[in-house]
Coordinates of C-alpha atoms in Angstrom, one line a residue:
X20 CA 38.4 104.5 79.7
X21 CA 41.9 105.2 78.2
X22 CA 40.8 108.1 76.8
X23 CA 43.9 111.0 77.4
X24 CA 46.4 108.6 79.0
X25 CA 50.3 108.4 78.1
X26 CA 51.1 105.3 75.8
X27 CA 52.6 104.3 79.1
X28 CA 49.6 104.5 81.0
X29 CA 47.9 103.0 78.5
X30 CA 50.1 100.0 78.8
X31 CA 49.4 99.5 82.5
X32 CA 45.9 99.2 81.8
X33 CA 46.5 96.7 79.3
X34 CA 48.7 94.9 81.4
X35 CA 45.9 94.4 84.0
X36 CA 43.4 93.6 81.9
X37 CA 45.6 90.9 80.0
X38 CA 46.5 89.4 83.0
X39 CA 42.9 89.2 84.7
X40 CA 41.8 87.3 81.8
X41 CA 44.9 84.9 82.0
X42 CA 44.4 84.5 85.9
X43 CA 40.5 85.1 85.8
X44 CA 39.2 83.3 88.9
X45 CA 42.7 82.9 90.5
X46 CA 44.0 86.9 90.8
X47 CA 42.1 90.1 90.4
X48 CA 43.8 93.4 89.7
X49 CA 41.9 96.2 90.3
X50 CA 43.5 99.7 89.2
X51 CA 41.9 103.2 91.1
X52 CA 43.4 106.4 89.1
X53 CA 44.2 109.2 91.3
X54 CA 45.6 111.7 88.9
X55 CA 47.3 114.9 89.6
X56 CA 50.4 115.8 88.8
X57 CA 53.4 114.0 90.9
X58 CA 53.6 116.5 93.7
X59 CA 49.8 115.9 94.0
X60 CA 49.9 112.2 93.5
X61 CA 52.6 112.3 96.3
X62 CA 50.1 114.1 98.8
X63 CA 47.5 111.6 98.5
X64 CA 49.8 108.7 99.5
X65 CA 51.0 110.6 102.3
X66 CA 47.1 110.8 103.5
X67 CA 46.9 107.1 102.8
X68 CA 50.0 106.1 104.5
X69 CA 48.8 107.9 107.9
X70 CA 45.7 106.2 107.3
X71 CA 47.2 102.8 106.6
X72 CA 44.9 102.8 104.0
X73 CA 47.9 102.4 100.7
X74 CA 46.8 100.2 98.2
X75 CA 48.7 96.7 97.6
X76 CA 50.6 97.9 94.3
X77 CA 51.3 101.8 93.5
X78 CA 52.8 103.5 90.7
X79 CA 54.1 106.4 92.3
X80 CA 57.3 108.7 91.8
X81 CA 60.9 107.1 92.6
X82 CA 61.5 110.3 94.8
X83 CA 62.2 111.7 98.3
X84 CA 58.4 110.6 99.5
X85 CA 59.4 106.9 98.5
X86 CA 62.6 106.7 101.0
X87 CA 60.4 108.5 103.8
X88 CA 57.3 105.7 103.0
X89 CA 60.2 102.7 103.3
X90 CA 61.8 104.7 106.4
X91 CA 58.2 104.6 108.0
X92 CA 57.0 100.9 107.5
X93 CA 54.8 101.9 105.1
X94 CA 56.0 100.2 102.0
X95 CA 56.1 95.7 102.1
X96 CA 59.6 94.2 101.9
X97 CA 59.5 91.8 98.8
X98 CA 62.4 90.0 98.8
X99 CA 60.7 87.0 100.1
X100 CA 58.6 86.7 96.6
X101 CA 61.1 88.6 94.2
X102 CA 64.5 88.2 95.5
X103 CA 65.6 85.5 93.5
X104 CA 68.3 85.6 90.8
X105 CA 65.8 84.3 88.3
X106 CA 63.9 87.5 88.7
X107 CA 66.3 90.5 89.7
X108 CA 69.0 89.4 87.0
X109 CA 66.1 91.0 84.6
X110 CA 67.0 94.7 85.7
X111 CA 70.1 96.7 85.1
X112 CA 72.5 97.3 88.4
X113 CA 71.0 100.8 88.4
X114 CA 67.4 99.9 87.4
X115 CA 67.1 97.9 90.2
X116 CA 68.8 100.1 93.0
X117 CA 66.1 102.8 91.9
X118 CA 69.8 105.3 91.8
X119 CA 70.2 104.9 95.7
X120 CA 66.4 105.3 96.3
X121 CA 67.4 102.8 99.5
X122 CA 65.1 99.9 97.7
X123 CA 67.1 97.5 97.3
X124 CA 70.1 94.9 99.0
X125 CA 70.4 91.1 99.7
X126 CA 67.2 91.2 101.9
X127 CA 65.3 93.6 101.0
X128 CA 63.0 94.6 97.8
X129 CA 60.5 97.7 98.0
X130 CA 60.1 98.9 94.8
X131 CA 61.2 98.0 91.1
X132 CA 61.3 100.3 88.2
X133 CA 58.9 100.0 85.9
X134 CA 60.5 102.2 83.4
X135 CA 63.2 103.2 81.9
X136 CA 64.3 107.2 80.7
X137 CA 66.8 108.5 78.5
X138 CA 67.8 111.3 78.2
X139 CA 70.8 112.8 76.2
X140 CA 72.2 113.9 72.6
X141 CA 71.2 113.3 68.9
X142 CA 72.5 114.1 66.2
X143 CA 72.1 114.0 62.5
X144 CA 75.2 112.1 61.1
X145 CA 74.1 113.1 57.5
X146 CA 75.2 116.9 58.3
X147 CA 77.9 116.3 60.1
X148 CA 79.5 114.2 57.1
X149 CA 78.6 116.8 54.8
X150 CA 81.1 119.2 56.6
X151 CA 83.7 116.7 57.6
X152 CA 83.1 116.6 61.0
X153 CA 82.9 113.3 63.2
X154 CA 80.4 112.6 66.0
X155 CA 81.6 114.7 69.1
X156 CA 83.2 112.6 71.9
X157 CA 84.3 115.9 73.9
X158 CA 83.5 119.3 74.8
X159 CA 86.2 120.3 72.7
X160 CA 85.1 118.4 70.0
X161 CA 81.6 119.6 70.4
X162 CA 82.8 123.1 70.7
X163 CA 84.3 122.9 67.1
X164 CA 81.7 121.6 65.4
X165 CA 79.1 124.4 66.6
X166 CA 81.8 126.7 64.9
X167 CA 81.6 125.3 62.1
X168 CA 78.1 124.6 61.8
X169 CA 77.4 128.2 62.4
X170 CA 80.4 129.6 59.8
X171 CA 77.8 127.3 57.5
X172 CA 74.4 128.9 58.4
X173 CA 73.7 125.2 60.0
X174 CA 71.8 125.6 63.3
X175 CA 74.5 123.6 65.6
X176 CA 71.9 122.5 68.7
X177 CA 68.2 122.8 67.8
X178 CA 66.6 124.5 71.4
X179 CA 63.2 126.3 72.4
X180 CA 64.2 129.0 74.9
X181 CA 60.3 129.8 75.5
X182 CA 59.8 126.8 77.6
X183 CA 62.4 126.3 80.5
X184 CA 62.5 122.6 80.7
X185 CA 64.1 121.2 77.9
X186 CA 67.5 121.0 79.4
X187 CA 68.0 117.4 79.3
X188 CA 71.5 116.9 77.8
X189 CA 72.6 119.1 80.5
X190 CA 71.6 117.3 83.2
X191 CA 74.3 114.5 83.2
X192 CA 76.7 117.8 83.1
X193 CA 76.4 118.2 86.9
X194 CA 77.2 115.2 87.9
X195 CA 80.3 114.5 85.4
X196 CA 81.6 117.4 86.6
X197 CA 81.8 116.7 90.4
X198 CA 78.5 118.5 91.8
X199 CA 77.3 114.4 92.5
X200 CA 74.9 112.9 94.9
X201 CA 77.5 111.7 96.9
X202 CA 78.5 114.8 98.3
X203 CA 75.8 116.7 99.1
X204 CA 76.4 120.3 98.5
X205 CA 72.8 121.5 98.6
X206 CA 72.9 120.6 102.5
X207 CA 75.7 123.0 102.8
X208 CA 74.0 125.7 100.4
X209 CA 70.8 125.1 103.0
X210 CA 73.2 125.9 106.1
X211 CA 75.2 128.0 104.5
X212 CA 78.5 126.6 104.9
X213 CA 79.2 126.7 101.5
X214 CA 78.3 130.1 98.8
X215 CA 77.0 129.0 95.5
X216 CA 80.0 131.5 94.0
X217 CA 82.3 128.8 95.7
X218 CA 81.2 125.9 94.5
X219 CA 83.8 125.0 91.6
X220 CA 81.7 122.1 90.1
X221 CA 78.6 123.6 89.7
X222 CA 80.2 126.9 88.2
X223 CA 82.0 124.7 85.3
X224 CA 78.7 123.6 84.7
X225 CA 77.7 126.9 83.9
X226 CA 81.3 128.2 82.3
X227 CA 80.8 125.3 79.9
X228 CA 77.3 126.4 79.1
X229 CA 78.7 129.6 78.5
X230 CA 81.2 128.6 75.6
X231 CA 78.3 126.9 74.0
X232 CA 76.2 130.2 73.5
X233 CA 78.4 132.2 73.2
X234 CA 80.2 130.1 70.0
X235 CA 76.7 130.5 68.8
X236 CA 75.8 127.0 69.7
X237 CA 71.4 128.0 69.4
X238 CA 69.5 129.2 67.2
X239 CA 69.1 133.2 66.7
X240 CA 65.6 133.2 67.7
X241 CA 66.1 130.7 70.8
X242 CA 64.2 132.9 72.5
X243 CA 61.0 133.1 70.6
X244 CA 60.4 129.2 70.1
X245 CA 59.5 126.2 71.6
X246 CA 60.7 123.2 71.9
X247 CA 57.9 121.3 69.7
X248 CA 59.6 123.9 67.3
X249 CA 62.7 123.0 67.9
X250 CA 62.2 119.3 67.4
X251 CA 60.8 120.1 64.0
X252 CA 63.7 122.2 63.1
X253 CA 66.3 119.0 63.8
X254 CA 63.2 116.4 62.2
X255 CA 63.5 118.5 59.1
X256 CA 67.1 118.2 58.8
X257 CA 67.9 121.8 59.7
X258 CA 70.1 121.8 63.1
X259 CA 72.3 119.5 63.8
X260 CA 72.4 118.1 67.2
X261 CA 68.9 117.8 69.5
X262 CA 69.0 117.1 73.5
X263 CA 66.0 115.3 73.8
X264 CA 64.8 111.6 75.3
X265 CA 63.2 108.3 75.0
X266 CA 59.5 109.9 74.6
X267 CA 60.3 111.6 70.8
X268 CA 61.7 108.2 69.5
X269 CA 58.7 107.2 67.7
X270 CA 58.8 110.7 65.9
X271 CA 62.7 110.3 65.4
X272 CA 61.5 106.8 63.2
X273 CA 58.9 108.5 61.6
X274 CA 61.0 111.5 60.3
X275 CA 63.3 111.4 57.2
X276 CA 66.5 112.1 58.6
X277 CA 65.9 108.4 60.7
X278 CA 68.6 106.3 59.5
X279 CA 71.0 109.2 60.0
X280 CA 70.5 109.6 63.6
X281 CA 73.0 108.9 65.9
X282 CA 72.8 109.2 69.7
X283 CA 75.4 109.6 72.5
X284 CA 75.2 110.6 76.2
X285 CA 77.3 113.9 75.8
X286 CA 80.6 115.3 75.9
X287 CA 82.9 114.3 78.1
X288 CA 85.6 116.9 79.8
X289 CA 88.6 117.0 79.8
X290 CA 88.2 118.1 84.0
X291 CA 85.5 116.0 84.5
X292 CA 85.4 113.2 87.4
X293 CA 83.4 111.1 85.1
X294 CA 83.4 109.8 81.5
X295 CA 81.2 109.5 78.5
X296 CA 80.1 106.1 79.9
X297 CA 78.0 107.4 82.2
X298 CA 74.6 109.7 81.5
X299 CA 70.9 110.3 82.4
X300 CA 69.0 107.2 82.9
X301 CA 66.7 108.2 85.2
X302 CA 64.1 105.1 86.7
X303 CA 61.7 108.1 87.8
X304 CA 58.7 105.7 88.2
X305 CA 58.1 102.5 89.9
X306 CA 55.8 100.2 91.1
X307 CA 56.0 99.5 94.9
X308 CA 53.4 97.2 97.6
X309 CA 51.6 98.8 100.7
X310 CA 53.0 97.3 104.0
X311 CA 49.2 95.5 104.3
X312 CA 50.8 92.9 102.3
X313 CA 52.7 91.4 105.0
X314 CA 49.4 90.6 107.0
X315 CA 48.2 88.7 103.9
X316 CA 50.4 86.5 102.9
X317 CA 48.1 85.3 99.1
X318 CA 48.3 88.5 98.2
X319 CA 51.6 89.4 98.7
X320 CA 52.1 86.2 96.2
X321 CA 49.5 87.2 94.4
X322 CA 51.1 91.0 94.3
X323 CA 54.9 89.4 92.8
X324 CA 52.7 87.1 90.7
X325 CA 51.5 89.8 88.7
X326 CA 54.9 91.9 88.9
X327 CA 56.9 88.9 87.6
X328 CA 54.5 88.5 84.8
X329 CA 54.8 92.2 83.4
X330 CA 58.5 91.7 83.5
X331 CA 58.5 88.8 81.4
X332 CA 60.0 88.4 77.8
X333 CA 56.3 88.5 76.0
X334 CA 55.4 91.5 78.4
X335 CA 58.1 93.4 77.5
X336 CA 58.0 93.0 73.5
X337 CA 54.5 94.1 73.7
X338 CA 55.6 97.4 75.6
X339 CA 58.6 98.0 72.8
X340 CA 56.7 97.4 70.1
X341 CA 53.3 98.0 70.8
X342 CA 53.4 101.2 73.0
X343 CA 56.7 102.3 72.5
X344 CA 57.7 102.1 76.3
X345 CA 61.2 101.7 77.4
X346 CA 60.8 99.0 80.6
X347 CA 63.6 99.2 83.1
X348 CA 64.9 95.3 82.4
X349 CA 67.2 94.3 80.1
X350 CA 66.1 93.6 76.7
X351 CA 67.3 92.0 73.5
X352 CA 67.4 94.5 70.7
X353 CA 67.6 91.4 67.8
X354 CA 64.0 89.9 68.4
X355 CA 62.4 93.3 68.1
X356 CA 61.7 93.3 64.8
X357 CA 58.9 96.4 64.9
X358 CA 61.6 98.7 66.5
X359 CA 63.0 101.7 64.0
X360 CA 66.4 102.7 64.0
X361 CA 66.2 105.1 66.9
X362 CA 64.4 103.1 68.8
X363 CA 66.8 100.3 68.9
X364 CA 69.5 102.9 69.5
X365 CA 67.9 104.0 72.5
X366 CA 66.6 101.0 74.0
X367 CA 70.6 99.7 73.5
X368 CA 71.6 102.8 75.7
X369 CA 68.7 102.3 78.2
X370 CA 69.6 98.6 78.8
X371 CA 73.5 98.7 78.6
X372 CA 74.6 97.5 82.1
X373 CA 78.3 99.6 81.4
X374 CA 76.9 102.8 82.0
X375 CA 76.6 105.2 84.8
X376 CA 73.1 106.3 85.2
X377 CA 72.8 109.6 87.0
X378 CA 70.4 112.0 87.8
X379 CA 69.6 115.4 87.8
X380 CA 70.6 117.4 90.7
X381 CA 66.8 118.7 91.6
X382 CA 66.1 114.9 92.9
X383 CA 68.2 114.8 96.0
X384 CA 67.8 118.7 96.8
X385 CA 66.2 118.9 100.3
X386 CA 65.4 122.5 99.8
X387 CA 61.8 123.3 97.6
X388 CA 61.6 124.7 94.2
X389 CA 65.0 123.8 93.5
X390 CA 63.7 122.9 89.5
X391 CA 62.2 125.8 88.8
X392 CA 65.2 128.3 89.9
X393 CA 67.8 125.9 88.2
X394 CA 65.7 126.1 84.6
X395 CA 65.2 130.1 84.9
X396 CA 69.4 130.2 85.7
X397 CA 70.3 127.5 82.6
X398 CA 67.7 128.6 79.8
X399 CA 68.5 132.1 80.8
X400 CA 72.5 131.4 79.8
X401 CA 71.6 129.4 76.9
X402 CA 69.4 132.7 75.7
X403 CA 72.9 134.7 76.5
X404 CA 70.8 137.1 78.8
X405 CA 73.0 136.2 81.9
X406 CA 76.4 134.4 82.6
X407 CA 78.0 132.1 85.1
X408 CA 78.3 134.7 87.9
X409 CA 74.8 135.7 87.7
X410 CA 73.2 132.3 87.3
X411 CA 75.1 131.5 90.6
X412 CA 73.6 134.7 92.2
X413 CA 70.2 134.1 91.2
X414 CA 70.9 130.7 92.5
X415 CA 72.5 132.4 95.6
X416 CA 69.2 134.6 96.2
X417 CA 66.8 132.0 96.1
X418 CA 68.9 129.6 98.3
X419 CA 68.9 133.2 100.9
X420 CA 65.3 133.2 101.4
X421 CA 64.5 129.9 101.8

């Protein structure tokens, strides 16, 4: 049963049973839920890769255990079956790279993303007209409109310090301001070659942080709510600006303050290595094909059959429209007549090829329970309990006795 599924699980059930009817007596999908959170999920593939006992098609988590599965000949190269133009000219640059996930290049194809993420900054135009203030382009920008949204008794940026992980505007800080990918600094945290007090992009994270709370950027009882309440609190018209993502645009639509809704990717700085073109677009998810394929050759066709047929145009209107599911190809925004305003907003961020998708800095940290230290460090600034240099020493410790 679908019974307690996500809308996007719901839609992969769907899929599968749209498309054995269609193909009924030529291809037969059979899905096996394993549940469990991701960490768990990730386990059980690991006990079926040293088995050689993965399935033909897995959803699984676009992370560090999906480079070691390719590294290890556990995952089929596709490129054979979905390499063409015809089919990878459907995904964004980014979407199909899997953000350096190592899945992709002219001969090879081991994963495709089967979603796409946003993540970033709304606002509600309506208020920010009221007090003459324009949409915010820059932190400087940004920075004056929280004064004078709180010199008006207007809660500048709706946020629920009881829960630790809504931090998603944030996340595209690190990375515009120089603590990237690229340059692995978490490698020299791990050695310790490098002191967490020394590293000068990840403290302007923080400094900039900093100036938000302290301008009185959240609300006066951030501490004691959370975020469902602050979602309500910018639904109702009350605060101005809400970090949030692609899973609250139906509730966006459905609110009153919907065609006033406005969405960016953040503030750029003015010491910044990146612009405002760039943001979190995270392909967290895919879809990729046990190395058995190879030794059966009809159903690895069979296997990019299927793929290329929940890709398609028809496909991917049902997933808009239907379930509300943002797919990781490009899509065009005029035939989607069922879509609200915020949800063509979004999808038009989620498919424009111009931008820079990056991700959070937890994803390529070899070192565990990097997440959970980072969101006790930011939520704790945004509460104003702690400040830069004490986020970095909490950091520091944790790093220490690892």
């Amino acid at each position: 049963g679908t019974e307690g599924l996500t809308a996007e699980e719901n839609y992969l059930v769907r899929n599968i049973e749209d498309f054995n009817k269609e193909y009924a007596g030529k291809i037969q999908i059979n899905l096996t839920q394993i549940g469990g959170e991701s960490d768990n999920q990730s386990q059980k593939y690991q006990m079926a890769a040293s088995a050689d006992r993965l399935p033909d098609l897995m959803v699984m988590n676009a992370d560090k255990y999906l480079r070691q599965y390719i590294e290890g000949g556990d995952i089929a190269n596709m490129s054979d079956y979905l390499g063409d133009e015809e089919f990878t000219s459907r995904f964004t640059d980014s979407a199909l790279k899997l953000q350096g996930n190592a899945c992709y290049s002219e001969n090879e194809l081991y994963a495709i993303a089967n979603e796409t993420e946003i993540q970033g900054w709304y606002y509600n135009s309506a208020l920010f007209e009221k007090y003459g203030l324009k949409i915010p382009e820059t932190f400087d920008e940004l920075l004056n409109c929280v004064k004078v949204f709180r010199e008006n008794g207007i809660t500048p940026i709706a946020h629920g310090g009881l829960e630790q992980w809504p931090l998603w505007g944030y996340w595209a800080w690190y990375s515009r301001l120089g603590f990237t990918q690229e340059e692995n600094y978490w490698d020299d945290f791990a050695d310790g070659s490098l002191k967490l007090a020394d590293c000068e992009s990840l403290r302007k994270v923080f400094d900039y942080m900093v100036k938000l709370q302290q301008a009185g950027a959240y609300p006066d009882n951030v501490t004691t709510i959370n975020n469902t309440q602050a979602q309500e609190t910018f639904l109702a018209g009350d605060a101005a600006i809400y970090c949030g993502g692609s899973w609250m645009v139906g509730d966006m639509d459905d609110s009153e303050i919907a065609e006033n809704i406005v969405f960016n990717w953040g503030p750029e700085f003015e010491d910044g290595v990146l612009d405002a073109k760039s943001g979190m677009r995270p392909y967290s998810w895919c879809i990729t094909f046990g190395a058995s394929l190879d030794k059966d050759p009809a159903r690895k066709e069979a296997a990019a059959t299927f793929i290329k047929w929940i890709t398609s145009e028809e496909r991917i209107k049902i997933e808009l429209e239907e379930y509300g599911h943002i797919p990781a190809v490009s899509v065009d925004t005029t035939s989607l007549s069922a879509l609200g305003p915020v949800g063509s907003l979004t999808v038009e961020a989620a498919t424009d090829n111009s931008v820079i998708s990056v991700i959070d800095p937890n994803s390529w940290c070899s070192l565990d329970g990097s997440t959970t230290v980072i969101w006790n460090a930011m939520t704790s600034i945004i509460s104003g309990t702690i400040g830069t240099d004490e986020a970095l020493s909490q950091l520091q410790d944790w790093v220490d006795r690892q």
